[in-house]
XYZ file of C-alpha atoms in Angstrom:
327
model
C -16.218 2.579 -11.223
C -18.237 1.120 -13.918
C -16.991 -2.475 -15.193
C -15.890 -1.209 -18.550
C -13.973 1.044 -16.962
C -11.883 -1.465 -14.387
C -11.799 -3.971 -17.655
C -9.821 -1.209 -19.048
C -7.592 -0.535 -16.446
C -6.825 -4.009 -15.614
C -5.865 -4.516 -19.528
C -3.714 -1.376 -19.199
C -1.945 -2.590 -16.221
C -0.889 -6.337 -17.612
C 0.144 -4.418 -20.934
C 2.706 -2.199 -19.473
C 3.879 -4.673 -16.491
C 4.431 -6.892 -19.763
C 7.267 -4.854 -21.349
C 9.965 -3.788 -20.608
C 10.166 -1.141 -23.183
C 8.251 2.391 -23.056
C 4.943 2.602 -25.138
C 3.430 5.643 -26.787
C 0.079 6.557 -25.712
C -0.996 5.774 -29.470
C 0.457 2.701 -29.357
C -1.723 1.718 -25.862
C -4.529 2.980 -27.713
C -4.229 -0.015 -30.627
C -2.883 -2.442 -28.083
C -5.344 -1.866 -25.023
C -9.134 -3.310 -25.451
C -11.416 -0.509 -24.280
C -9.272 2.734 -26.178
C -10.825 1.973 -29.439
C -14.168 2.705 -28.536
C -13.257 6.480 -27.843
C -14.679 8.476 -30.336
C -11.572 10.674 -31.273
C -8.206 11.098 -30.574
C -8.879 13.699 -28.106
C -11.828 11.604 -26.170
C -9.065 8.960 -26.234
C -6.338 11.520 -24.440
C -8.860 12.538 -22.177
C -10.059 8.910 -21.039
C -5.694 7.837 -21.089
C -4.778 10.976 -18.893
C -8.082 9.728 -16.274
C -7.139 6.561 -16.161
C -2.938 7.242 -15.492
C -4.243 9.348 -12.523
C -6.750 6.483 -11.000
C -3.335 4.163 -11.035
C -1.410 7.067 -9.689
C -3.988 7.030 -7.063
C -4.085 3.225 -6.254
C -0.089 3.788 -5.934
C 0.720 1.784 -9.497
C 3.988 3.221 -10.044
C 3.798 4.636 -13.723
C 7.583 5.307 -15.187
C 7.628 7.729 -18.146
C 10.495 7.712 -20.733
C 11.893 7.010 -24.388
C 13.522 4.109 -26.054
C 15.418 6.097 -27.929
C 16.236 9.584 -28.600
C 13.816 9.404 -31.721
C 10.831 7.619 -29.908
C 8.025 9.601 -28.348
C 7.245 9.661 -24.560
C 5.858 6.259 -23.421
C 5.171 4.453 -20.372
C 5.566 0.847 -18.141
C 5.589 -0.261 -15.042
C 8.741 -1.310 -13.387
C 8.690 -4.852 -11.372
C 10.371 -3.633 -9.275
C 8.128 -0.812 -7.654
C 5.321 -3.122 -8.205
C 6.187 -6.549 -6.325
C 4.088 -6.776 -3.484
C 5.105 -8.304 -0.091
C 3.364 -10.654 2.097
C -0.326 -9.974 3.136
C -1.903 -10.809 6.247
C -5.113 -12.131 6.006
C -7.417 -14.063 8.001
C -8.254 -17.735 7.036
C -11.578 -16.787 5.786
C -10.208 -13.698 4.140
C -7.494 -16.236 2.454
C -9.861 -18.426 1.044
C -11.963 -15.603 -0.430
C -8.569 -15.081 -2.134
C -7.875 -18.285 -3.199
C -10.984 -18.456 -5.193
C -10.346 -14.984 -6.735
C -6.816 -16.443 -7.871
C -8.692 -19.540 -9.416
C -11.306 -17.034 -11.189
C -8.373 -14.965 -12.690
C -7.157 -18.276 -14.935
C -10.707 -18.818 -15.930
C -11.451 -17.842 -19.726
C -14.205 -15.225 -19.134
C -11.238 -13.205 -17.698
C -8.273 -13.761 -19.376
C -9.109 -13.742 -22.869
C -8.865 -9.468 -23.257
C -6.176 -9.693 -21.023
C -4.646 -12.092 -23.458
C -5.541 -10.793 -26.763
C -3.550 -7.704 -25.404
C -0.506 -9.676 -24.642
C -0.737 -11.038 -28.439
C -0.769 -7.500 -29.675
C 2.087 -6.213 -27.824
C 4.206 -9.517 -29.662
C 2.946 -8.526 -33.144
C 3.407 -5.118 -32.593
C 7.076 -6.375 -32.191
C 6.986 -5.239 -28.557
C 9.212 -7.494 -25.630
C 6.814 -9.286 -23.708
C 7.875 -10.810 -20.236
C 5.948 -13.984 -19.864
C 6.215 -13.782 -15.923
C 4.260 -10.962 -15.560
C 1.087 -12.483 -14.400
C 3.090 -14.690 -11.856
C 3.160 -11.052 -9.991
C 0.061 -10.805 -8.869
C -0.560 -14.272 -7.346
C -0.930 -13.599 -3.198
C 0.783 -14.708 -0.701
C -0.848 -15.039 2.479
C -0.597 -15.987 6.329
C -2.115 -15.341 9.352
C -0.721 -14.118 12.748
C -0.826 -16.914 14.942
C -2.529 -14.875 17.770
C -5.335 -14.318 15.462
C -7.212 -17.507 16.285
C -7.002 -17.759 19.824
C -8.170 -13.861 19.828
C -11.283 -14.494 17.900
C -11.810 -17.578 19.829
C -11.772 -15.048 22.726
C -13.974 -12.743 21.162
C -16.469 -14.535 20.367
C -16.480 -16.494 23.685
C -16.614 -13.101 25.968
C -13.133 -13.847 27.449
C -10.344 -12.052 29.035
C -6.988 -12.767 27.419
C -3.375 -12.575 28.827
C -0.205 -11.990 26.392
C 3.359 -10.994 25.768
C 3.897 -7.519 24.117
C 6.548 -6.019 22.583
C 6.663 -2.551 21.429
C 8.221 -1.369 18.483
C 11.014 1.489 19.995
C 11.807 -1.744 22.402
C 13.050 -5.210 22.352
C 11.195 -5.553 25.610
C 7.897 -7.804 26.390
C 5.581 -7.052 28.501
C 2.637 -8.570 29.807
C -0.866 -7.302 28.813
C -4.352 -8.157 30.201
C -7.094 -7.321 27.669
C -10.861 -7.505 27.833
C -11.311 -8.264 23.526
C -14.250 -6.162 21.963
C -12.847 -7.470 18.180
C -10.292 -7.942 16.049
C -10.177 -5.677 12.581
C -7.740 -5.293 9.758
C -6.322 -1.493 9.207
C -3.936 -0.996 6.192
C -2.988 -4.392 5.724
C -2.429 -4.748 9.630
C -4.238 -6.977 12.095
C -5.373 -5.269 15.256
C -7.079 -6.695 18.730
C -9.375 -3.755 20.229
C -10.275 -4.237 23.506
C -10.293 -2.587 27.525
C -6.793 -2.478 28.469
C -7.032 -3.699 32.292
C -3.320 -2.563 32.800
C -3.793 0.978 31.745
C -7.495 0.991 32.731
C -8.416 2.517 28.856
C -9.175 1.173 25.471
C -6.718 0.132 23.680
C -5.778 -1.558 20.529
C -2.439 -3.747 20.047
C -1.083 -5.074 16.608
C -0.804 -8.898 16.551
C 2.772 -8.652 14.513
C 3.899 -7.604 17.976
C 2.018 -10.120 20.022
C 4.962 -13.068 20.908
C 4.033 -16.508 22.469
C 0.599 -17.615 23.420
C -2.584 -16.133 23.767
C -4.684 -17.244 26.706
C -7.601 -17.319 28.768
C -8.150 -15.545 32.197
C -11.118 -15.529 34.250
C -15.016 -16.522 33.116
C -16.572 -16.110 29.690
C -19.289 -14.476 28.850
C -17.713 -11.905 30.863
C -16.988 -9.579 28.302
C -19.079 -7.350 26.463
C -18.688 -4.611 23.744
C -19.593 -1.664 24.046
C -22.371 -0.838 21.593
C -21.056 2.817 20.482
C -17.867 1.673 19.871
C -17.327 1.368 15.851
C -13.888 -0.872 16.068
C -12.501 0.000 12.593
C -13.089 3.981 13.474
C -11.511 3.396 17.017
C -8.350 1.913 15.011
C -8.567 4.512 12.134
C -8.432 7.527 14.441
C -5.725 6.574 16.536
C -3.228 4.357 14.594
C -1.162 3.482 17.609
C 2.101 3.133 18.027
C 1.905 1.052 20.518
C 1.317 3.371 23.403
C -1.488 4.884 22.087
C -0.144 7.763 20.811
C -1.387 9.270 17.269
C 0.346 9.179 14.111
C 1.467 11.962 12.401
C 0.192 12.923 8.792
C 3.007 13.947 6.840
C 2.887 16.009 3.638
C 5.359 15.319 0.531
C 5.888 16.334 -2.380
C 6.482 13.367 -4.787
C 8.167 13.915 -8.445
C 5.718 12.507 -10.897
C 6.362 8.875 -12.060
C 9.026 8.871 -9.119
C 9.272 7.680 -5.695
C 6.883 4.491 -5.973
C 7.648 3.246 -2.694
C 6.427 6.217 -1.342
C 3.152 6.757 -2.924
C 2.262 2.704 -2.463
C 1.412 4.056 1.551
C 0.261 7.643 0.466
C -2.610 9.492 -0.719
C -2.393 11.809 -3.458
C -4.279 15.387 -2.454
C -3.515 17.588 -5.510
C -1.006 17.676 -8.749
C 1.309 20.503 -8.186
C 5.095 21.391 -9.686
C 7.477 22.016 -7.923
C 10.894 24.004 -9.096
C 9.594 23.566 -12.526
C 8.953 19.816 -12.525
C 5.805 18.210 -12.309
C 4.597 15.957 -9.447
C 1.764 15.147 -6.924
C 1.344 16.257 -3.300
C 0.696 13.133 -1.164
C -0.164 12.453 2.527
C 1.233 9.925 4.625
C 0.505 8.329 7.882
C 3.597 7.856 9.788
C 3.613 6.105 13.676
C 7.695 7.495 13.815
C 8.479 10.675 12.013
C 12.110 10.655 13.313
C 12.476 7.104 11.805
C 10.997 7.254 8.675
C 13.848 10.097 7.848
C 16.178 7.833 6.424
C 13.491 6.136 4.435
C 12.332 9.312 2.819
C 15.647 10.818 2.410
C 16.709 7.610 0.138
C 14.307 8.890 -2.461
C 16.756 11.816 -2.867
C 14.878 14.776 -5.050
C 12.204 12.952 -5.777
C 10.512 13.439 -2.764
C 10.483 16.744 -0.703
C 8.788 16.886 2.563
C 6.244 19.741 2.890
C 4.822 19.049 6.777
C 5.811 18.340 9.221
C 8.525 20.834 10.036
C 10.364 18.527 11.941
C 10.288 15.583 9.789
C 11.325 17.905 6.945
C 14.418 19.395 8.756
C 15.630 15.756 9.305
C 15.249 14.560 5.598
C 17.337 17.512 4.819
C 20.035 16.542 7.555
C 20.625 13.304 6.026
C 20.854 14.658 2.941
C 23.329 17.255 3.817
C 25.744 14.363 5.529
C 25.260 12.090 2.347
C 26.779 14.853 0.542
C 29.541 16.072 2.939
C 30.610 12.390 3.303
C 30.490 12.290 -0.832
C 32.485 15.252 -0.773
C 35.273 14.193 1.564
C 35.775 11.001 -0.912
C 36.802 12.773 -3.587
């Protein structure tokens, strides 16, 4: 992505995030830096359509609507759908984020963004002055990170208590650690599990208590043909080594932002005459995700696998039946 386009997308997000009103495309053209360079109205709309698609690909929830029955369709970003949860980072990554946050306040990066907000106010648009605070990171590291990283560097075997997601029971594991990697916002340690005599990876957030080293140091060697990130991405373990299920869903356009944040858009496709996107999302426990998906109502339709689709439909039917009984 070019620097100019990246700056334009940032300015677009700030503009849509800083207002509670729906901004029509023509107003966005006059407010957001970068769109004024379009050679014609047609060129602007092509640029704007590409930018909207890019933001949705990134999981940024664009809402569409009108401020009144007489206004054209507009766009905004709802804070409730945009806010991020805690981000797990290693100490060196947290330092990098802190430096980036400081740069965000520098005049070089905020000049155009500030100008966009001034234009919003001048156009009579209500601006939320606290919108910038939403991008301030809150970071923390898992307690097991430092001792595991130290064990990897020293080539030492470790022992720790581990809790599976489907059970409160904790079991002691003995691992020859090869490395610690981050995958989709979670930290994993990869290595040879002595208890199962096989390669395994464990999520750091489910390690409880202390991580202790056992045996001699410099005794563990990482296999040369193992790519740690590929290993985690290929298994996406559900605590017992079983692979995740890739589900395919249809999401209504501009809706189901909670799902979009974790999914990847594969195509645009209408469903029953309504515009939307087909997305793919990895689920470690599809049955457990049925309640979450069903909570989005008609805005999320499961296309595959069938077992998940049936589970979601079953939950919606039960809700409908319960509502009918209350009447």
